[in-house]
Amino acid sequence: MAPKRGPKTRSLPPSRPTRIVIERVRPEIDCGRHPIKRVVGEEVSVTADIHAEGHDRVAARLLHRSGPEADWSEAEMVPLGNDRWEARFAVEEIGSHEYTIEAWIDHFETWRSDLEKRVEAGEDVSVDLQIGAQLIEEAARRAGGAEERRMLRWANQLRSRRPVRADGRIRAALDEDRARRIAQHPERRWAARYERTLRVTVEPERARFSAWYELFPRSTAAEPGRHGTFRDVEARLPYVEEMGFDVLYLPPIHPIGRRHRKGPNGALEAGEEDPGSPWAIGGPEGGHREIHPELGSLKDFRRLVRKAEERGIAVALDIAFQCSPDHPYVREHPEWFRQRPDGTIQYAENPPKKYQDIYPFDFECEDWRGLWKELLEVVRHWIDQGVRIFRVDNPHTKPYAFWEWMIGEVRRTDPDVLFLSEAFTRPKVMARLAKVGFSQSYTYFTWRRTAWELRGYLADLTRTELAEYFRPNFWPNTPDILTEELQIGGRAAFMKRLVLAATLSASYGIYGPAFELCVGAPLRLGGEEYLDSEKYQIQDWDLDDPVSLRHLIARINRIRRSEPALQQNRDLRFLETTNDRLLAYAKGSRDPSGGTVVVVVNLEPEFTHSGYLTLPTEELGLEPGLPFQVHDLLTEARYLWHGGRNYVEVTSGAVPAHIFRIRRRTRTERDFDYYL
Amino acid sequence: MAPKRGPKTRSLPPSRPTRIVIERVRPEIDCGRHPIKRVVGEEVSVTADIHAEGHDRVAARLLHRSGPEADWSEAEMVPLGNDRWEARFAVEEIGSHEYTIEAWIDHFETWRSDLEKRVEAGEDVSVDLQIGAQLIEEAARRAGGAEERRMLRWANQLRSRRPVRADGRIRAALDEDRARRIAQHPERRWAARYERTLRVTVEPERARFSAWYELFPRSTAAEPGRHGTFRDVEARLPYVEEMGFDVLYLPPIHPIGRRHRKGPNGALEAGEEDPGSPWAIGGPEGGHREIHPELGSLKDFRRLVRKAEERGIAVALDIAFQCSPDHPYVREHPEWFRQRPDGTIQYAENPPKKYQDIYPFDFECEDWRGLWKELLEVVRHWIDQGVRIFRVDNPHTKPYAFWEWMIGEVRRTDPDVLFLSEAFTRPKVMARLAKVGFSQSYTYFTWRRTAWELRGYLADLTRTELAEYFRPNFWPNTPDILTEELQIGGRAAFMKRLVLAATLSASYGIYGPAFELCVGAPLRLGGEEYLDSEKYQIQDWDLDDPVSLRHLIARINRIRRSEPALQQNRDLRFLETTNDRLLAYAKGSRDPSGGTVVVVVNLEPEFTHSGYLTLPTEELGLEPGLPFQVHDLLTEARYLWHGGRNYVEVTSGAVPAHIFRIRRRTRTERDFDYYL
């Protein structure tokens, strides 16, 4: 059993190893391989297991800085119990931040707490006071200056050779103020530093809180049949602003290929007048850096970006890294595409599906460096035109390493630029794209309908590690996805999905005007394609159709702006109801003055549903025994509730939800009739 | 908002980054900082998230080797779904093993599965066959030899310029056998290698499965009052063997200090004849390398080790790294101890508790290297006398880094040596000691009594990451711990705790003969010290006292040896009963032929308890509708049960448990009356 012995060398480390262990630091994604994400002004709460052997006291500080070259700032960590410690820091600048932990044995505090016990036990502590004096003298030397002189005086007070059981010197030795001063000058020579430096990507607030509106510029003309232009989009800005959106996302605006152009409803043959899919990028007029002539000029585009900005709306551009057969790249850089043995270029496919109008890039080609750099330059080009947000088409069909490099390069010069990942694919792939840098991500929300599905999915998004790096953007519809629910549910289904998207997630978006006009006709039953999809043809929309949800959307976006609770996902929690068709959830500070919002959605809006809702009154900081007000921000109705269990009803026909703001009743006589 | 742009440098990696991601590899302790543990012959199941962007097929292999210099072996990983992959390997040698993962895009398999879909869709696949031929030719070049010639013939079969929709070449292209052969020669130039190499510490089987018996050698003399010797311990070996223990653990056997020697029941003053605590190590006769003269000689000790080994019993020695004031180190190496300002040496204390008979080492002293090396040499000294197991006293009062280094050094030359950590302290500290190398650990079992406590604690030990590195050793009593339960519960409580320890944990131990003689008298009520503790005085034990549990212990250890289910903790699961005083659990293979053991313990043995036990019959592989036999290994009673819900009763007065072996009834006529 016992193998032969090897040589008896005695490897000992060059210097004495630290006694302190720092482990299980959170947040930490894949051992620090990826940064966590925050927006400007947010806090990072860092926790860790920190301990040493034996009974010595430990002290720890969180180290953080606004980049690898900045000086470290420090925050004292406090013990949470069970050897877990915590500290927080706020990230005040856009860019990359770093954090790590340092911890050491606090010899003075160890001595002080032991002294306390000895004094209590009535021991002679004269020798202990001398040890304390030594420790204070050491701290004094580290402090220097006036503090050194002050501390040396304290040390002298403790020096004594006669037996001491209780006197002024002991009180001095145990003084808490002094202890705090001494703790400011710890011996950190043997401190442990956590082995990894962890990173935070800090982005503008819009990375967390945003309302997106997608439209096809070519369908914005005032006169039916005309191809819309950037000037027409400009004219549409007040409409978008009134609805309360702050991101206007445009599908690709580049020249569209001719060869294999698709016709209405995806027909394989396009007619002469058919405009083709904007995602078939590139024609004789140019490629990814050019503008489709019928939309206007680059100057018009820059003007649109500026005009939108004046209304607080950011224009988001589509990045679709693929080419039509007519794209200049195909001629100039055939090496960037995969050739088949018959000399043709491999078009996009997901067998047996074929996309003959689209050539994918070969990210593994010999000249991958040339290709990657060119694509980065494309993004830089549009950044130079004023674009700060990109919605990236199908990122899950391009290598993770490409995105990590490309987004990293952009962030190095333009750390405020945001990227939304349009990946509808396997969960691990979606998560990885978020890890490598995407600011926001499309989600499975589109297909989560029942209370059980929504609770489970939101728990994944807000209660797991995903919350640290995956920022969901909830879309009830997209030009590719008209769900069965919207096809059959009518206006009520649109309202319900709107409320869910806009209140479950701090970021959401709709593809309009199809959404607000409650367009529900599919190309074919069982599919999710729109009939007469704008992807292949120009649409004339009647924005004044009485079916329109524009006013409801405006109200909901107003509520989102006025309620900080709805601008984040971190503290989302679901509430119990006695009717599982009523999905209820709360968001917002547990302190009611901070603003708690409670949403109740009727998941089956074709019927009136009612039941009892259980509010966690203690968690919400509501005083037991006192009534409180719930204010329905959708209808302005106010209800006086009492206790945790209250009746709720959502009637069919109306907006299928309540968005309640909990308002605490004040208790001074002066405020008797008012609510805070 | 937008900060100023930095320089536009274009850092691109020197070679094209891999497309494959390998993440969330399990098991992995603290990002690979610590090894997992196994015993010889066990398996390691390694899982990981492995994926690339897009739809390409991925292939992955687990790499493993029996040390950093050995060649890698490979095991094919199989997909479990949701991009999770798994492979297993067995560790066949004691020592350090390593594992990691390599994965790559499987271009041939991607092509083959696409081809399948194209053929199904009735497409012309002539060009695809050419692509396939190319891929096979590449594999052929990598294969070389006869395989290359064979593969080139396959490739030729696919070459064709005329349209192909379905013929023999397609069948050849899709052939699974060929695909498997081709998969043996993948293109791994762009493979991803997981960034960490993870380690497994492989120990002898006893690290996992062991039954310990602790006794004080000085209390083993046949004649009352005489100081026992190693020869007396030798005479006790048959007794220990009959009870079925395989580790005999002796408290320190070194010379005992005189100064501040403690008297009976821990009295501060010892009488002339009082033997003192064996943990007050060191006297004029020597220190940690010497033997207490009254026990015998080093030769006697070696003989004891040998004699024990002949009976399959390993002698475990106590390592208590501390000194009595009379230890030679105190004179020869005063620099290894902490001096107080008054010139005295700091004795051990945990204020206000004082241990004047014990000086702790100062592991942070200037000559820490000298101290650490000497302590390693002490361990080596006893290894040279034949000791392969050490029970380490209070490891939580010495630095983690010391243990990691010391155990690592021992393992490098003697990888079969085991260390048991006697730390009763905070959970994170206990876990860290296991991480840095201890083979087994004392636990909180001693104080877990109710069903709720035991279920929760065992879930921690067997269902969390702890299971990978923390091997529990359950002790119902120790010389320091006589629990309240044993003080008041009488013989039934001893039986109950015995069954729990021996069946919940693959390793357990008792401190005897106090345990088997059901000694329950405490020094004082509310404390856990034994009255007239052997720590301070010699005891005469009447091993033939009719109260003795020696025969029950023997039976339980026999059951443990015959049932592999009880030799591991990995698959412990608790079962539902309708009476929460009946704790029920199952261990063992889910395949009933592999041997499932179900234990039912009466947690309140002063009363008869009964109820219904729910067996997960499907999980146990029991055929629905057929009766099966449960065989009580304690009483040899056999019961015929049917279905999942069965009545159980544990009567007061008898052994307060059933240890059932589930036996499946066979169904051939020949075996009609027999059970497998």
Coordinates of N, CA, C and O in Angstrom, one line a residue, chain B residues 299-397:
Chain B
K299 N 10.9 0.4 21.1 CA 10.8 -1.0 20.6 C 9.4 -1.6 20.9 O 8.8 -2.2 20.0
D300 N 9.0 -1.4 22.1 CA 7.6 -1.9 22.5 C 6.6 -1.3 21.6 O 5.6 -1.9 21.2
F301 N 6.8 0.0 21.4 CA 5.7 0.7 20.6 C 5.7 0.2 19.2 O 4.6 -0.1 18.6
R302 N 6.9 0.0 18.6 CA 6.9 -0.5 17.2 C 6.3 -1.9 17.2 O 5.6 -2.3 16.2
R303 N 6.5 -2.7 18.2 CA 6.0 -4.0 18.3 C 4.4 -4.0 18.3 O 3.7 -4.7 17.7
L304 N 3.9 -3.0 19.1 CA 2.5 -2.8 19.2 C 1.9 -2.5 17.8 O 0.9 -3.0 17.4
V305 N 2.6 -1.6 17.1 CA 2.1 -1.2 15.8 C 2.1 -2.4 14.9 O 1.1 -2.6 14.2
R306 N 3.1 -3.3 15.0 CA 3.2 -4.5 14.1 C 2.1 -5.5 14.5 O 1.4 -6.0 13.7
K307 N 1.9 -5.7 15.8 CA 0.9 -6.7 16.3 C -0.5 -6.2 15.9 O -1.3 -7.0 15.5
A308 N -0.7 -4.9 16.0 CA -2.0 -4.4 15.6 C -2.3 -4.6 14.1 O -3.3 -5.1 13.7
E309 N -1.2 -4.3 13.4 CA -1.3 -4.4 11.9 C -1.7 -5.9 11.5 O -2.5 -6.1 10.6
E310 N -1.1 -6.8 12.2 CA -1.4 -8.2 11.9 C -2.9 -8.5 12.1 O -3.4 -9.5 11.5
R311 N -3.6 -7.8 12.9 CA -5.0 -7.9 13.1 C -5.8 -7.0 12.2 O -7.0 -6.8 12.5
G312 N -5.1 -6.3 11.3 CA -5.9 -5.4 10.5 C -6.2 -4.1 11.2 O -7.1 -3.3 10.8
I313 N -5.5 -3.8 12.2 CA -5.7 -2.5 13.0 C -4.6 -1.6 12.8 O -3.4 -2.0 13.0
A314 N -4.8 -0.3 12.4 CA -3.8 0.7 12.3 C -3.7 1.4 13.6 O -4.7 1.8 14.1
V315 N -2.5 1.7 14.1 CA -2.4 2.5 15.3 C -2.3 3.9 14.9 O -1.5 4.3 14.0
A316 N -3.2 4.8 15.4 CA -3.2 6.2 15.1 C -2.6 7.0 16.3 O -3.0 6.7 17.4
L317 N -1.7 7.9 15.9 CA -1.0 8.6 17.0 C -1.6 10.0 17.1 O -2.1 10.6 16.1
D318 N -1.5 10.6 18.3 CA -2.0 11.9 18.5 C -0.8 12.9 18.2 O 0.3 12.7 18.7
I319 N -1.1 13.9 17.4 CA -0.1 15.0 17.3 C -0.7 16.2 18.0 O -1.7 16.8 17.5
A320 N 0.0 16.6 19.1 CA -0.4 17.8 19.8 C 0.8 18.7 19.8 O 1.7 18.5 20.6
F321 N 0.8 19.7 19.0 CA 1.9 20.5 18.9 C 1.9 21.6 19.9 O 1.5 22.8 19.7
Q322 N 2.3 21.2 21.1 CA 2.3 22.1 22.3 C 3.3 21.5 23.3 O 3.6 20.3 23.2
C323 N 3.7 22.3 24.3 CA 4.7 21.8 25.2 C 4.3 22.0 26.7 O 3.7 23.1 27.0
S324 N 4.7 21.1 27.5 CA 4.7 21.4 28.9 C 5.8 22.3 29.2 O 6.8 22.4 28.5
P325 N 5.8 23.0 30.4 CA 7.0 23.9 30.7 C 8.3 23.2 30.8 O 9.3 23.8 30.8
D326 N 8.2 21.8 31.0 CA 9.4 21.0 31.1 C 9.9 20.4 29.8 O 10.9 19.6 29.8
H327 N 9.3 20.8 28.7 CA 9.7 20.2 27.4 C 11.1 20.7 27.1 O 11.4 21.9 27.3
P328 N 12.0 19.8 26.5 CA 13.3 20.2 26.1 C 13.3 21.4 25.2 O 14.2 22.3 25.3
Y329 N 12.3 21.6 24.3 CA 12.3 22.7 23.4 C 12.3 24.1 24.2 O 12.8 25.0 23.7
V330 N 11.6 24.1 25.4 CA 11.5 25.3 26.1 C 12.9 25.8 26.5 O 13.2 27.0 26.4
R331 N 13.8 24.9 26.8 CA 15.2 25.2 27.1 C 16.0 25.5 25.9 O 16.7 26.5 25.8
E332 N 15.9 24.6 24.9 CA 16.7 24.6 23.7 C 16.3 25.6 22.7 O 17.1 26.1 21.9
H333 N 15.0 25.9 22.6 CA 14.5 26.8 21.6 C 13.5 27.8 22.2 O 12.4 27.9 21.8
P334 N 14.0 28.6 23.2 CA 13.0 29.6 23.7 C 12.5 30.5 22.7 O 11.4 31.1 22.9
E335 N 13.2 30.7 21.5 CA 12.7 31.6 20.5 C 11.4 31.0 19.8 O 10.8 31.8 19.0
W336 N 11.1 29.8 20.1 CA 9.8 29.2 19.5 C 8.6 29.5 20.3 O 7.5 29.1 20.0
F337 N 8.8 30.3 21.4 CA 7.6 30.6 22.3 C 7.5 32.1 22.4 O 8.5 32.8 22.2
R338 N 6.3 32.5 22.8 CA 6.1 33.9 22.9 C 6.5 34.4 24.3 O 6.0 33.8 25.3
Q339 N 7.4 35.4 24.4 CA 7.8 35.9 25.7 C 6.9 37.0 26.1 O 6.6 37.9 25.3
R340 N 6.6 37.1 27.4 CA 5.8 38.3 27.8 C 6.8 39.3 28.3 O 8.0 39.0 28.6
P341 N 6.4 40.6 28.5 CA 7.3 41.7 28.9 C 8.0 41.3 30.3 O 9.1 41.8 30.5
D342 N 7.3 40.5 31.1 CA 8.0 40.2 32.4 C 8.9 39.0 32.3 O 9.4 38.5 33.3
G343 N 9.2 38.6 31.0 CA 10.2 37.5 30.8 C 9.7 36.1 30.9 O 10.4 35.1 30.6
T344 N 8.4 36.0 31.3 CA 7.8 34.6 31.3 C 7.4 34.2 29.9 O 7.3 35.1 29.0
I345 N 7.1 32.9 29.8 CA 6.6 32.4 28.5 C 5.1 32.4 28.6 O 4.5 32.1 29.6
Q346 N 4.5 32.8 27.5 CA 3.0 32.9 27.4 C 2.5 31.5 27.4 O 2.7 30.7 26.4
Y347 N 1.7 31.1 28.4 CA 1.0 29.8 28.3 C -0.3 29.9 27.5 O -0.7 31.0 27.2
A348 N -0.8 28.8 27.2 CA -2.0 28.7 26.4 C -3.2 29.3 27.2 O -3.3 29.1 28.4
E349 N -4.0 30.1 26.6 CA -5.2 30.6 27.2 C -6.3 31.0 26.2 O -5.9 31.2 25.0
N350 N -7.5 31.0 26.7 CA -8.6 31.5 25.9 C -9.3 32.3 26.9 O -10.2 31.8 27.5
P351 N -8.9 33.6 27.1 CA -9.3 34.4 28.3 C -10.8 34.3 28.5 O -11.6 34.4 27.6
P352 N -11.2 34.1 29.8 CA -10.3 34.1 31.0 C -9.8 32.7 31.3 O -9.2 32.5 32.4
K353 N -10.0 31.7 30.4 CA -9.5 30.3 30.7 C -8.0 30.3 30.5 O -7.4 30.9 29.6
K354 N -7.3 29.6 31.4 CA -5.8 29.5 31.4 C -5.4 28.0 31.4 O -6.0 27.2 32.1
Y355 N -4.3 27.7 30.7 CA -3.8 26.4 30.7 C -2.3 26.5 31.0 O -1.4 26.5 30.1
Q356 N -2.0 26.7 32.3 CA -0.6 27.0 32.7 C 0.3 25.8 32.4 O 1.5 26.0 32.4
D357 N -0.3 24.6 32.3 CA 0.6 23.4 32.0 C 1.0 23.3 30.5 O 1.6 22.3 30.2
I358 N 0.5 24.2 29.7 CA 0.8 24.1 28.3 C 1.3 25.4 27.7 O 0.7 26.4 27.8
Y359 N 2.4 25.3 27.0 CA 3.0 26.4 26.2 C 2.7 26.2 24.7 O 3.1 25.2 24.2
P360 N 2.0 27.1 24.1 CA 1.8 26.9 22.6 C 3.0 27.4 21.9 O 3.8 28.2 22.4
F361 N 3.3 26.8 20.7 CA 4.4 27.4 19.9 C 3.9 28.7 19.3 O 2.7 28.9 19.1
D362 N 4.9 29.5 19.0 CA 4.6 30.8 18.3 C 5.0 30.6 16.8 O 6.1 30.7 16.4
F363 N 3.9 30.2 16.1 CA 4.2 29.9 14.7 C 4.6 31.1 13.8 O 5.0 31.0 12.7
E364 N 4.5 32.3 14.5 CA 4.9 33.5 13.8 C 6.3 34.0 14.2 O 6.7 35.1 13.9
C365 N 7.0 33.2 15.0 CA 8.3 33.7 15.6 C 9.3 33.9 14.5 O 9.1 33.4 13.3
E366 N 10.4 34.6 14.8 CA 11.4 34.8 13.8 C 11.9 33.6 13.2 O 12.1 33.5 12.0
D367 N 12.1 32.5 14.0 CA 12.7 31.3 13.5 C 11.5 30.3 13.1 O 11.6 29.1 13.3
W368 N 10.5 30.9 12.4 CA 9.4 30.0 12.0 C 9.8 28.8 11.2 O 9.3 27.7 11.2
R369 N 10.9 29.1 10.3 CA 11.3 28.0 9.5 C 11.9 26.8 10.3 O 11.6 25.7 10.0
G370 N 12.7 27.2 11.3 CA 13.3 26.2 12.1 C 12.2 25.4 12.9 O 12.2 24.1 12.9
L371 N 11.2 26.1 13.4 CA 10.1 25.4 14.1 C 9.3 24.5 13.2 O 9.0 23.4 13.5
W372 N 8.9 25.1 12.0 CA 8.1 24.3 11.1 C 8.8 23.0 10.7 O 8.2 21.9 10.6
K373 N 10.1 23.1 10.4 CA 10.8 22.0 9.9 C 10.9 20.9 11.0 O 10.8 19.7 10.8
E374 N 11.2 21.4 12.3 CA 11.3 20.5 13.4 C 10.0 19.7 13.6 O 10.0 18.5 13.8
L375 N 8.8 20.4 13.4 CA 7.5 19.7 13.6 C 7.3 18.7 12.5 O 6.8 17.6 12.8
L376 N 7.7 19.0 11.3 CA 7.6 18.0 10.2 C 8.5 16.8 10.6 O 8.1 15.7 10.4
E377 N 9.7 17.1 11.1 CA 10.5 16.0 11.5 C 9.9 15.1 12.6 O 10.2 13.9 12.6
V378 N 9.2 15.7 13.5 CA 8.5 14.9 14.5 C 7.6 13.9 13.8 O 7.5 12.7 14.2
V379 N 6.8 14.4 12.9 CA 5.8 13.5 12.2 C 6.6 12.5 11.4 O 6.2 11.3 11.5
R380 N 7.6 12.9 10.7 CA 8.4 11.9 10.0 C 9.0 10.8 11.0 O 9.1 9.6 10.6
H381 N 9.4 11.2 12.1 CA 9.9 10.3 13.1 C 9.0 9.2 13.4 O 9.3 8.0 13.4
W382 N 7.7 9.5 13.6 CA 6.7 8.5 13.9 C 6.3 7.7 12.7 O 5.9 6.5 12.8
I383 N 6.3 8.3 11.6 CA 6.1 7.6 10.3 C 7.2 6.5 10.2 O 6.9 5.3 9.9
D384 N 8.4 6.9 10.6 CA 9.5 5.9 10.6 C 9.3 4.8 11.5 O 9.9 3.7 11.4
Q385 N 8.5 5.0 12.6 CA 8.2 3.9 13.5 C 7.0 3.1 13.0 O 6.5 2.2 13.7
G386 N 6.5 3.4 11.9 CA 5.4 2.6 11.3 C 4.0 3.2 11.4 O 3.0 2.6 11.0
V387 N 3.9 4.4 11.9 CA 2.6 5.1 12.1 C 2.2 5.6 10.7 O 3.0 6.3 10.1
R388 N 0.9 5.3 10.3 CA 0.4 5.9 9.0 C -0.8 6.7 9.2 O -1.4 7.3 8.3
I389 N -1.3 6.9 10.5 CA -2.5 7.7 10.8 C -2.2 8.6 11.9 O -1.6 8.1 13.0
F390 N -2.5 9.9 11.8 CA -2.3 10.8 12.9 C -3.6 11.5 13.2 O -4.3 11.9 12.2
R391 N -3.9 11.6 14.4 CA -5.1 12.4 14.9 C -4.5 13.7 15.4 O -3.7 13.7 16.3
V392 N -4.8 14.8 14.8 CA -4.1 16.1 15.1 C -5.0 16.9 16.1 O -6.2 17.2 15.8
D393 N -4.4 17.2 17.2 CA -5.1 17.9 18.3 C -5.2 19.4 18.0 O -4.1 20.0 17.7
N394 N -6.4 19.9 18.1 CA -6.5 21.4 17.9 C -5.8 22.0 16.7 O -5.1 23.0 16.9
P395 N -6.0 21.5 15.5 CA -5.3 22.1 14.4 C -5.7 23.5 14.1 O -5.0 24.3 13.5
H396 N -6.9 23.9 14.6 CA -7.4 25.2 14.4 C -6.8 26.3 15.2 O -7.1 27.4 15.1
T397 N -5.7 25.9 16.0 CA -5.0 27.0 16.7 C -3.6 27.1 16.1 O -2.7 27.8 16.7

